[in-house]
Short mmCIF file of C-alpha atoms and ligand atoms in Angstrom, two decimals:
data_model
loop_
_atom_site.label_atom_id
_atom_site.label_comp_id
_atom_site.label_asym_id
_atom_site.label_seq_id
_atom_site.Cartn_x
_atom_site.Cartn_y
_atom_site.Cartn_z
CA MET P 26 0.00 0.00 0.00
CA SER P 27 2.81 2.45 0.85
CA ARG P 28 4.19 2.20 -2.66
CA ASP P 29 0.75 2.97 -4.09
CA TRP P 30 0.38 6.11 -1.98
CA LYS P 31 3.79 7.24 -3.10
CA GLU P 32 3.06 6.64 -6.78
CA LYS P 33 -0.25 8.42 -6.50
CA ALA P 34 1.33 11.37 -4.72
CA PHE P 35 4.15 11.81 -7.23
CA ALA P 36 1.67 11.51 -10.11
CA ARG P 37 -0.02 14.67 -8.80
CA GLN P 38 3.11 16.81 -8.78
CA GLU P 39 2.02 19.20 -11.47
CA GLU P 40 -1.49 19.59 -10.16
CA TYR P 41 -0.21 20.08 -6.62
CA LEU P 42 2.24 22.79 -7.69
CA ASN P 43 -0.39 24.51 -9.79
CA LYS P 44 -2.54 24.79 -6.69
CA LEU P 45 0.36 25.69 -4.41
CA VAL P 46 1.68 28.66 -6.36
CA PRO P 47 -1.49 30.82 -6.07
CA LEU P 48 -1.79 29.91 -2.39
CA LEU P 49 1.78 31.04 -1.72
CA ALA P 50 1.16 34.21 -3.72
CA ILE P 51 -1.39 35.38 -1.15
CA ASN P 52 0.28 37.68 1.36
CA SER P 53 -1.23 36.18 4.49
CA ILE P 54 0.77 38.05 7.10
CA GLU P 55 -1.62 39.06 9.88
CA ASP P 56 -2.74 42.61 9.12
CA LEU P 57 -5.14 44.02 11.66
CA THR P 58 -5.55 47.24 9.66
CA THR P 59 -7.67 45.26 7.17
CA ALA P 60 -9.50 43.23 9.81
CA ALA P 61 -13.28 43.17 9.46
CA GLU P 62 -16.30 41.05 10.29
CA GLY P 63 -15.38 37.48 9.34
CA LYS P 64 -11.77 38.53 8.73
CA PRO P 65 -10.32 38.90 12.22
CA PHE P 66 -6.69 38.76 11.06
CA GLY P 67 -7.09 40.84 7.92
CA GLU P 68 -7.67 40.47 4.23
CA GLY P 69 -4.73 38.23 3.25
CA VAL P 70 -5.29 35.64 5.96
CA ALA P 71 -9.00 35.53 5.09
CA GLN P 72 -8.18 34.97 1.42
CA ALA P 73 -5.84 32.09 2.17
CA LEU P 74 -8.47 30.45 4.36
CA GLU P 75 -11.10 30.92 1.67
CA TYR P 76 -8.72 29.42 -0.89
CA PHE P 77 -8.70 26.10 0.97
CA LEU P 78 -12.43 26.08 1.57
CA LYS P 79 -13.09 26.69 -2.15
CA LEU P 80 -10.75 23.85 -3.07
CA GLY P 81 -12.57 21.62 -0.64
CA GLU P 82 -15.97 22.49 -2.03
CA ALA P 83 -14.83 21.96 -5.61
CA ASP P 84 -13.45 18.55 -4.64
CA GLY P 85 -16.74 17.52 -3.05
CA PHE P 86 -15.83 17.73 0.63
CA ARG P 87 -17.92 19.17 3.43
CA THR P 88 -16.48 22.55 4.39
CA LYS P 89 -17.14 25.22 6.97
CA ASN P 90 -15.78 28.66 7.71
CA LEU P 91 -15.77 29.39 11.45
CA ASP P 92 -16.21 33.17 11.39
CA GLY P 93 -12.89 33.66 9.64
CA TYR P 94 -10.92 32.34 12.60
CA ALA P 95 -10.56 28.85 11.23
CA GLY P 96 -12.22 26.49 8.83
CA TYR P 97 -12.37 22.84 8.00
CA VAL P 98 -12.64 20.42 5.13
CA GLU P 99 -14.07 17.09 6.16
CA TYR P 100 -14.28 13.62 4.73
CA GLY P 101 -15.70 10.32 5.93
CA GLU P 102 -18.42 9.22 8.29
CA GLY P 103 -18.53 8.20 11.91
CA GLU P 104 -18.75 9.50 15.44
CA GLU P 105 -15.06 9.91 15.99
CA GLU P 106 -12.75 12.33 14.28
CA VAL P 107 -9.12 12.47 13.30
CA GLY P 108 -7.80 16.04 13.21
CA VAL P 109 -5.18 17.27 10.78
CA LEU P 110 -4.18 20.74 11.82
CA VAL P 111 -2.51 23.25 9.48
CA HIS P 112 -2.25 27.03 9.31
CA VAL P 113 -2.31 29.60 6.52
CA ASP P 114 -0.93 32.67 8.28
CA VAL P 115 2.75 33.45 7.74
CA VAL P 116 5.37 35.53 9.52
CA THR P 117 6.72 38.84 8.22
CA VAL P 118 9.27 38.67 5.44
CA GLY P 119 12.27 40.84 6.31
CA GLU P 120 14.77 41.80 3.66
CA GLY P 121 17.23 40.25 1.26
CA TRP P 122 15.06 37.82 -0.70
CA THR P 123 16.47 36.52 -3.99
CA THR P 124 12.97 36.53 -5.48
CA PRO P 125 10.01 38.34 -3.90
CA PRO P 126 8.50 36.35 -1.02
CA PHE P 127 4.99 36.35 -2.48
CA GLU P 128 6.04 35.52 -6.04
CA PRO P 129 6.75 31.80 -5.73
CA SER P 130 9.79 30.69 -7.67
CA ILE P 131 10.94 27.15 -8.45
CA ARG P 132 14.69 26.58 -8.63
CA ASP P 133 16.67 23.34 -8.30
CA GLY P 134 13.72 21.29 -7.11
CA LYS P 135 12.80 23.81 -4.42
CA ILE P 136 9.89 26.18 -4.23
CA TYR P 137 10.79 29.54 -2.71
CA ALA P 138 8.19 31.73 -1.03
CA ARG P 139 7.15 32.88 2.42
CA GLY P 140 5.04 30.00 3.72
CA ALA P 141 6.60 27.34 1.46
CA ILE P 142 7.56 25.19 4.45
CA ASP P 143 5.65 27.03 7.24
CA ASP P 144 2.97 26.09 6.65
CA LYS P 145 1.21 26.43 3.31
CA GLY P 146 3.30 23.86 1.42
CA PRO P 147 2.73 21.17 4.07
CA ALA P 148 -0.89 22.28 4.47
CA LEU P 149 -1.60 21.69 0.81
CA ALA P 150 0.34 18.41 0.99
CA ALA P 151 -1.98 17.27 3.77
CA TYR P 152 -4.95 18.44 1.71
CA TYR P 153 -3.77 16.36 -1.26
CA ALA P 154 -3.35 13.43 1.08
CA LEU P 155 -7.00 13.80 2.03
CA LYS P 156 -7.90 13.81 -1.68
CA LEU P 157 -5.95 10.61 -2.22
CA VAL P 158 -7.74 8.95 0.67
CA LYS P 159 -11.09 10.00 -0.76
CA GLU P 160 -10.20 8.82 -4.26
CA SER P 161 -8.96 5.47 -2.93
CA GLY P 162 -12.53 4.71 -1.88
CA LEU P 163 -11.18 2.75 1.11
CA PRO P 164 -13.76 2.49 3.89
CA LEU P 165 -13.24 4.63 6.99
CA SER P 166 -14.82 4.33 10.41
CA LYS P 167 -13.93 7.86 11.48
CA ARG P 168 -14.21 11.30 9.93
CA ILE P 169 -11.04 13.08 8.91
CA ARG P 170 -11.20 16.75 9.65
CA PHE P 171 -8.63 18.92 7.92
CA ILE P 172 -8.55 22.04 10.08
CA ILE P 173 -7.21 25.32 8.76
CA GLY P 174 -5.96 27.73 11.42
CA THR P 175 -5.22 31.38 10.78
CA ASP P 176 -3.36 32.67 13.83
CA GLU P 177 -0.64 30.14 14.59
CA GLU P 178 2.17 32.66 14.29
CA SER P 179 0.61 35.04 16.81
CA GLY P 180 -1.85 34.27 19.54
CA TRP P 181 -3.52 30.98 18.51
CA LEU P 182 -6.87 32.78 18.77
CA CYS P 183 -7.99 30.65 15.83
CA MET P 184 -7.87 27.50 17.95
CA LYS P 185 -9.42 29.26 20.90
CA HIS P 186 -12.34 30.26 18.70
CA TYR P 187 -12.56 26.78 17.21
CA ALA P 188 -12.80 25.27 20.68
CA GLU P 189 -15.59 27.71 21.53
CA VAL P 190 -17.79 26.98 18.52
CA GLU P 191 -16.86 23.35 17.78
CA LYS P 192 -15.16 20.55 19.62
CA LEU P 193 -11.54 19.98 18.66
CA PRO P 194 -10.75 16.40 17.65
CA GLU P 195 -8.99 14.40 20.35
CA ILE P 196 -6.51 12.62 18.13
CA GLY P 197 -4.54 13.61 15.09
CA PHE P 198 -1.45 15.34 13.87
CA SER P 199 -0.14 18.64 12.66
CA PRO P 200 2.18 18.91 9.65
CA ASP P 201 3.94 22.00 11.02
CA ALA P 202 7.29 20.81 12.38
CA SER P 203 9.52 17.79 11.80
CA PHE P 204 9.52 14.09 11.02
CA PRO P 205 9.52 11.55 12.53
CA MET P 206 7.34 13.29 15.13
CA ILE P 207 7.32 15.53 18.19
CA HIS P 208 5.29 13.82 20.87
CA ALA P 209 6.27 15.87 23.92
CA GLU P 210 6.52 19.59 24.57
CA LYS P 211 7.66 21.35 27.71
CA GLY P 212 5.27 23.49 29.69
CA GLN P 213 5.97 27.05 30.79
CA ILE P 214 5.96 29.11 33.95
CA ASN P 215 6.38 32.83 33.27
CA PRO P 216 6.76 34.85 36.45
CA THR P 217 7.62 38.51 36.81
CA LEU P 218 9.57 39.11 40.00
CA ALA P 219 9.54 42.50 41.65
CA VAL P 220 12.19 44.40 43.60
CA ALA P 221 10.91 47.22 45.83
CA PRO P 222 11.84 50.86 45.11
CA TYR P 223 14.97 52.20 46.76
CA GLN P 224 14.28 53.44 50.28
CA SER P 225 17.52 52.99 52.14
CA GLN P 226 19.58 55.74 53.68
CA ALA P 227 22.76 55.52 51.68
CA ASP P 228 26.15 56.50 53.05
CA SER P 229 28.80 58.23 51.06
CA THR P 230 30.68 55.02 50.32
CA ALA P 231 27.76 53.52 48.39
CA TRP P 232 27.57 53.11 44.67
CA VAL P 233 24.26 54.11 43.09
CA LEU P 234 22.28 52.20 40.49
CA HIS P 235 20.07 54.76 38.76
CA SER P 236 18.62 52.46 36.15
CA PHE P 237 19.15 49.13 34.47
CA ALA P 238 17.47 47.82 31.31
CA SER P 239 18.06 44.64 29.38
CA GLY P 240 15.98 42.44 27.09
CA ASP P 241 12.59 43.00 25.50
CA GLN P 242 11.09 39.52 25.20
CA GLY P 243 10.58 37.01 27.95
CA ASN P 244 11.38 34.12 25.65
CA SER P 245 14.71 35.40 24.29
CA VAL P 246 18.12 35.73 25.86
CA PRO P 247 18.74 39.50 26.17
CA GLU P 248 21.25 40.77 23.68
CA LYS P 249 21.81 44.22 25.12
CA VAL P 250 22.08 45.93 28.46
CA LYS P 251 22.35 49.51 29.62
CA ALA P 252 23.02 50.40 33.23
CA ILE P 253 23.47 53.89 34.62
CA VAL P 254 25.47 54.09 37.86
CA SER P 255 27.32 56.60 39.98
CA MET P 256 30.46 56.03 41.94
CA PRO P 257 30.43 56.80 45.68
CA LEU P 258 30.78 60.38 46.84
CA ALA P 259 33.56 59.53 49.27
CA ALA P 260 36.88 59.89 47.49
CA GLU P 261 38.43 56.87 49.21
CA ALA P 262 35.63 54.60 47.93
CA ARG P 263 36.03 55.62 44.29
CA SER P 264 38.10 54.04 41.57
CA THR P 265 39.49 55.71 38.51
CA ILE P 266 37.49 55.38 35.32
CA GLN P 267 40.51 53.80 33.78
CA GLU P 268 40.58 51.00 36.39
CA ILE P 269 36.88 50.32 36.01
CA ARG P 270 37.10 50.31 32.27
CA GLU P 271 39.97 47.81 32.31
CA SER P 272 38.28 45.40 34.65
CA TRP P 273 34.94 45.76 32.77
CA GLN P 274 36.71 44.84 29.53
CA ALA P 275 38.42 41.89 31.19
CA HIS P 276 35.06 40.73 32.57
CA LEU P 277 33.36 40.99 29.19
CA ALA P 278 36.22 39.17 27.49
CA ARG P 279 35.94 36.31 30.00
CA HIS P 280 32.32 35.95 28.98
CA GLY P 281 33.09 36.30 25.27
CA VAL P 282 31.03 39.46 24.78
CA THR P 283 31.75 43.12 24.06
CA GLY P 284 30.78 46.45 25.55
CA GLU P 285 31.89 49.84 26.76
CA ILE P 286 31.54 52.49 29.46
CA GLN P 287 30.71 56.11 28.74
CA GLN P 288 31.03 58.84 31.29
CA GLN P 289 28.04 61.13 30.82
CA SER P 290 27.90 64.90 31.22
CA ASP P 291 26.20 64.57 34.62
CA GLY P 292 29.07 62.42 35.86
CA THR P 293 27.17 59.13 35.81
CA LEU P 294 28.65 56.07 34.14
CA CYS P 295 26.74 54.28 31.40
CA PHE P 296 27.64 50.60 31.08
CA GLU P 297 26.62 48.92 27.84
CA ALA P 298 27.27 45.41 26.62
CA LYS P 299 26.23 43.24 23.72
CA GLY P 300 25.66 39.57 24.49
CA LYS P 301 24.37 36.85 22.24
CA PRO P 302 20.65 36.33 21.71
CA ALA P 303 19.15 32.84 21.71
CA HIS P 304 15.70 31.34 21.97
CA GLY P 305 14.40 31.26 25.51
CA MET P 306 13.99 27.49 25.34
CA GLU P 307 17.77 27.16 24.92
CA PRO P 308 19.19 29.82 27.26
CA HIS P 309 22.55 28.07 27.50
CA LEU P 310 23.16 28.81 23.82
CA GLY P 311 23.05 32.56 24.40
CA LYS P 312 25.01 35.06 26.42
CA ASN P 313 22.75 37.04 28.69
CA ALA P 314 23.93 40.67 28.51
CA GLY P 315 21.84 41.55 31.57
CA THR P 316 23.21 39.02 34.01
CA ILE P 317 26.75 39.42 32.69
CA ALA P 318 26.62 43.16 33.43
CA ALA P 319 25.06 42.62 36.85
CA HIS P 320 27.70 40.02 37.68
CA PHE P 321 30.32 42.73 37.15
CA LEU P 322 28.55 45.56 38.95
CA HIS P 323 27.68 43.46 41.97
CA GLN P 324 31.31 43.50 43.17
CA PHE P 325 30.90 47.17 44.12
CA SER P 326 29.21 48.34 47.29
CA PHE P 327 25.63 49.05 46.25
CA GLN P 328 23.01 49.28 48.97
CA GLY P 329 19.32 48.63 49.52
CA SER P 330 17.28 47.82 46.42
CA ASP P 331 20.22 48.60 44.14
CA GLN P 332 22.11 45.81 45.80
CA ALA P 333 19.07 43.48 45.98
CA PHE P 334 18.41 43.81 42.27
CA LEU P 335 22.02 43.36 41.17
CA GLY P 336 22.58 40.61 43.71
CA PHE P 337 19.66 38.56 42.45
CA LEU P 338 20.85 38.85 38.85
CA SER P 339 24.46 38.16 39.70
CA GLU P 340 24.25 35.52 42.41
CA VAL P 341 21.11 33.63 41.37
CA LEU P 342 20.21 34.18 37.73
CA HIS P 343 23.65 34.50 36.15
CA GLU P 344 24.22 31.29 34.15
CA ASP P 345 21.51 29.49 36.11
CA HIS P 346 20.17 27.94 32.91
CA TRP P 347 18.90 24.82 34.67
CA GLY P 348 17.32 26.55 37.65
CA GLU P 349 19.73 25.11 40.19
CA LYS P 350 20.22 28.30 42.18
CA LEU P 351 16.53 29.05 41.91
CA GLY P 352 15.92 25.67 43.54
CA LEU P 353 13.92 24.35 40.59
CA ALA P 354 16.28 21.89 38.89
CA VAL P 355 14.47 18.83 37.56
CA GLU P 356 14.54 16.72 34.42
CA ASP P 357 12.72 13.85 32.79
CA GLU P 358 13.67 11.32 30.18
CA VAL P 359 11.21 12.59 27.61
CA THR P 360 11.95 16.31 27.39
CA GLY P 361 15.14 16.76 29.41
CA ARG P 362 16.00 19.48 31.88
CA LEU P 363 13.93 22.37 33.16
CA THR P 364 15.33 25.59 31.67
CA VAL P 365 15.30 29.14 33.00
CA ASN P 366 15.64 32.14 30.75
CA ALA P 367 15.92 35.55 32.36
CA GLY P 368 14.47 37.58 29.52
CA ILE P 369 13.63 41.11 30.65
CA PHE P 370 15.19 43.22 33.36
CA SER P 371 14.25 46.71 34.27
CA TYR P 372 15.14 48.79 37.28
CA ASP P 373 14.55 52.34 38.19
CA ARG P 374 15.50 53.57 41.64
CA ALA P 375 12.24 55.38 42.28
CA GLU P 376 10.00 52.65 40.88
CA GLY P 377 11.84 49.47 41.74
CA GLY P 378 12.74 46.62 39.50
CA SER P 379 11.15 43.80 37.61
CA ILE P 380 12.59 40.61 36.23
CA ARG P 381 10.69 38.46 33.72
CA LEU P 382 11.59 34.79 33.65
CA ASN P 383 10.62 32.16 31.11
CA ILE P 384 10.82 28.77 32.79
CA ARG P 385 10.20 25.63 30.73
CA TYR P 386 9.48 22.50 32.70
CA PRO P 387 9.71 18.87 31.57
CA ALA P 388 6.52 17.46 30.09
CA THR P 389 5.97 14.68 32.60
CA ILE P 390 6.24 16.64 35.84
CA GLU P 391 3.47 18.47 37.72
CA PRO P 392 4.11 22.21 37.50
CA GLU P 393 2.27 23.15 40.73
CA GLU P 394 5.10 21.87 42.88
CA TYR P 395 7.56 24.04 40.97
CA VAL P 396 5.38 27.11 41.16
CA GLU P 397 5.34 26.59 44.94
CA LYS P 398 9.12 26.19 45.04
CA LEU P 399 9.49 29.37 43.03
CA LYS P 400 7.23 31.29 45.40
CA LYS P 401 9.17 30.02 48.39
CA ARG P 402 12.50 30.96 46.82
CA ALA P 403 11.21 34.42 45.88
CA ASP P 404 10.15 34.86 49.51
CA GLU P 405 13.58 33.90 50.79
CA LEU P 406 15.12 36.41 48.40
CA ASN P 407 12.70 39.15 49.44
CA LEU P 408 11.23 39.40 45.97
CA GLY P 409 7.60 39.86 45.13
CA ILE P 410 5.85 38.06 42.28
CA SER P 411 3.85 40.63 40.35
CA SER P 412 2.49 38.26 37.74
CA LEU P 413 2.67 34.59 36.92
CA ARG P 414 1.39 32.87 33.83
CA THR P 415 1.68 29.17 33.17
CA SER P 416 0.98 27.07 30.14
CA ARG P 417 0.65 23.36 30.33
CA ALA P 418 3.02 20.84 28.84
CA HIS P 419 1.93 18.45 26.11
CA TYR P 420 2.72 14.78 26.05
CA VAL P 421 1.43 11.84 24.06
CA PRO P 422 3.05 8.69 25.46
CA LYS P 423 5.09 6.41 23.27
CA ASP P 424 2.57 3.58 23.52
CA HIS P 425 -0.41 5.74 22.52
CA PRO P 426 -2.11 4.40 19.36
CA VAL P 427 -1.52 7.68 17.49
CA VAL P 428 2.22 7.54 18.15
CA GLN P 429 2.34 3.84 17.33
CA THR P 430 0.42 4.21 14.09
CA LEU P 431 2.34 7.21 12.82
CA SER P 432 5.67 5.60 13.74
CA ARG P 433 4.75 2.53 11.72
CA VAL P 434 3.67 4.60 8.72
CA TYR P 435 6.80 6.73 8.86
CA SER P 436 9.07 3.69 9.01
CA LYS P 437 7.30 2.00 6.13
CA HIS P 438 7.82 5.02 3.91
CA THR P 439 11.37 5.89 4.88
CA GLY P 440 12.90 2.61 5.99
CA GLU P 441 14.05 4.48 9.08
CA GLU P 442 13.17 4.01 12.70
CA ALA P 443 10.76 6.68 13.94
CA VAL P 444 12.85 8.22 16.72
CA LEU P 445 10.49 10.29 18.84
CA LEU P 446 11.39 13.94 19.33
CA SER P 447 10.54 16.42 22.04
CA SER P 448 10.51 20.19 22.02
CA GLY P 449 11.16 22.97 24.47
CA GLY P 450 8.51 25.03 22.71
CA ALA P 451 4.91 24.47 21.72
CA THR P 452 3.83 23.14 18.33
CA TYR P 453 0.39 23.45 16.82
CA ALA P 454 -0.27 19.80 17.69
CA LYS P 455 -0.70 20.86 21.29
CA SER P 456 -4.22 21.97 20.34
CA LEU P 457 -5.28 18.33 20.03
CA LYS P 458 -5.45 16.28 23.20
CA ALA P 459 -3.52 13.40 21.65
CA GLY P 460 -1.93 15.27 18.78
CA VAL P 461 1.65 15.06 17.58
CA ALA P 462 3.63 17.26 15.24
CA PHE P 463 4.28 15.03 12.24
CA GLY P 464 6.63 16.39 9.57
CA PRO P 465 7.07 17.86 7.07
CA LEU P 466 10.78 18.45 7.59
CA PHE P 467 12.76 15.24 7.14
CA PRO P 468 15.70 14.50 9.46
CA GLY P 469 18.88 16.31 8.49
CA LYS P 470 17.08 18.94 6.39
CA LYS P 471 17.56 22.58 7.25
CA SER P 472 14.47 24.34 8.52
CA MET P 473 13.84 27.48 6.48
CA ALA P 474 10.77 28.49 8.49
CA HIS P 475 10.71 32.22 9.28
CA LEU P 476 13.96 32.82 7.33
CA THR P 477 14.80 34.89 4.26
CA ASP P 478 14.52 32.80 1.08
CA GLU P 479 12.25 30.29 2.80
CA TYR P 480 11.84 27.21 0.64
CA ALA P 481 10.51 23.68 0.63
CA GLU P 482 11.94 20.81 -1.38
CA ILE P 483 9.29 19.66 -3.82
CA ASP P 484 10.18 15.97 -3.57
CA ASP P 485 9.89 16.17 0.19
CA LEU P 486 6.43 17.73 -0.06
CA LEU P 487 5.35 14.92 -2.39
CA ARG P 488 6.79 12.30 -0.05
CA ALA P 489 4.86 14.02 2.72
CA ILE P 490 1.61 13.71 0.73
CA ALA P 491 2.10 9.95 0.57
CA ILE P 492 2.97 9.65 4.27
CA TYR P 493 0.02 11.84 5.30
CA ALA P 494 -2.37 9.88 3.10
CA GLU P 495 -1.40 6.58 4.62
CA ALA P 496 -1.37 8.13 8.11
CA MET P 497 -4.89 9.53 7.66
CA TYR P 498 -6.14 6.24 6.36
CA GLU P 499 -4.52 4.22 9.16
CA LEU P 500 -5.86 6.52 11.86
CA ALA P 501 -9.38 6.68 10.41
CA LYS P 502 -9.91 3.21 8.98
ZN1 ZN X 614 3.97 26.93 11.42
#
């Protein structure tokens, strides 16, 4: 059967590409300036959604538009459903494209366009898989619901709306990541910790932290930092600028980053450094400009809140990627270690400070215990928690029928063992109770999602059609 699916998929190459090019040509970046009734994410996104629903109608499927937030194309009969979850929105394009991002171009077996691999190419591959299943005439005991989302790249409001007006399928897959499959995703705890405003009575030997700012996204390692400080008033407690500059440079060099100090007209010193950004789910791959700067400044005699803020960054958060000093370290076999990213720091003497953390916990642990540990640790450190958001982990066990079935199908088509993957971030599959991310990127292939000159390899998309067709059939038969 696998060979048949493959032959059938490759026989549709021309037709598939003829349908893919106009879909990729739609600029479906979220654009709220063109949002309207039934088009909550703007004109382009609405057009791309409509494109799929029209295809579905023309091919004789049941279709439905859910107020412009999402839609579906459905095939088969039965009580139960298998969900196949794709999205038509794309991220912004940036600069430097060889050919314009919304003028699809085929070169060397690749199709170049924004959305080629994330996620319109795979979405249409899954749609063609559904067509092949229908044309095969094979009997099914479940319905296959091909669900088109429109807000995956932003707030997932599409799935929220879907869940309000319909019931999301319990099992299925999402062709929006990598093969063989991602079956486990870490959960998140996102606290903002607060340092009180400065109220101490400083003596003349104290250094002063006027302000400190670093990072602008909780889920990224901060690249830059800017701290404004004053040296003590007492002459004997001061150093020369030259000495400070030398030891600052030595400190930055030890951490493999760069920076400088400027003396400002009011006499204050402005420390700046440039670290290395990284995704918040892999904080150890970055260099946190904020904690590196604090680690340097903390050697001087700051007092009160100045000292509390710098001390927390320097003595607890600096290089605490696994939450050891926060007292949160834990790992599991499925998704690995808990990670801590300190993503945003801001401090102003009069207003106090805030520190935004992005903590990602292993999929198989209960987060409540770690939230409690965090609260206790914050208490010990005299920090408040001004906000705390959590999002659950996602985990479909290895012996679950969905994982078993898709593993079997993948191995049949590739001759490779389906090694299960996990992720520190969330994939679209999380929307389905027992959903996994299943392709379309084959092992060893570079992911061009969100990049300039995004492309998908046409042969890989056709192979994906065959795999998805057999997967849909096996799950719904
Ligand atoms: Zn995507």
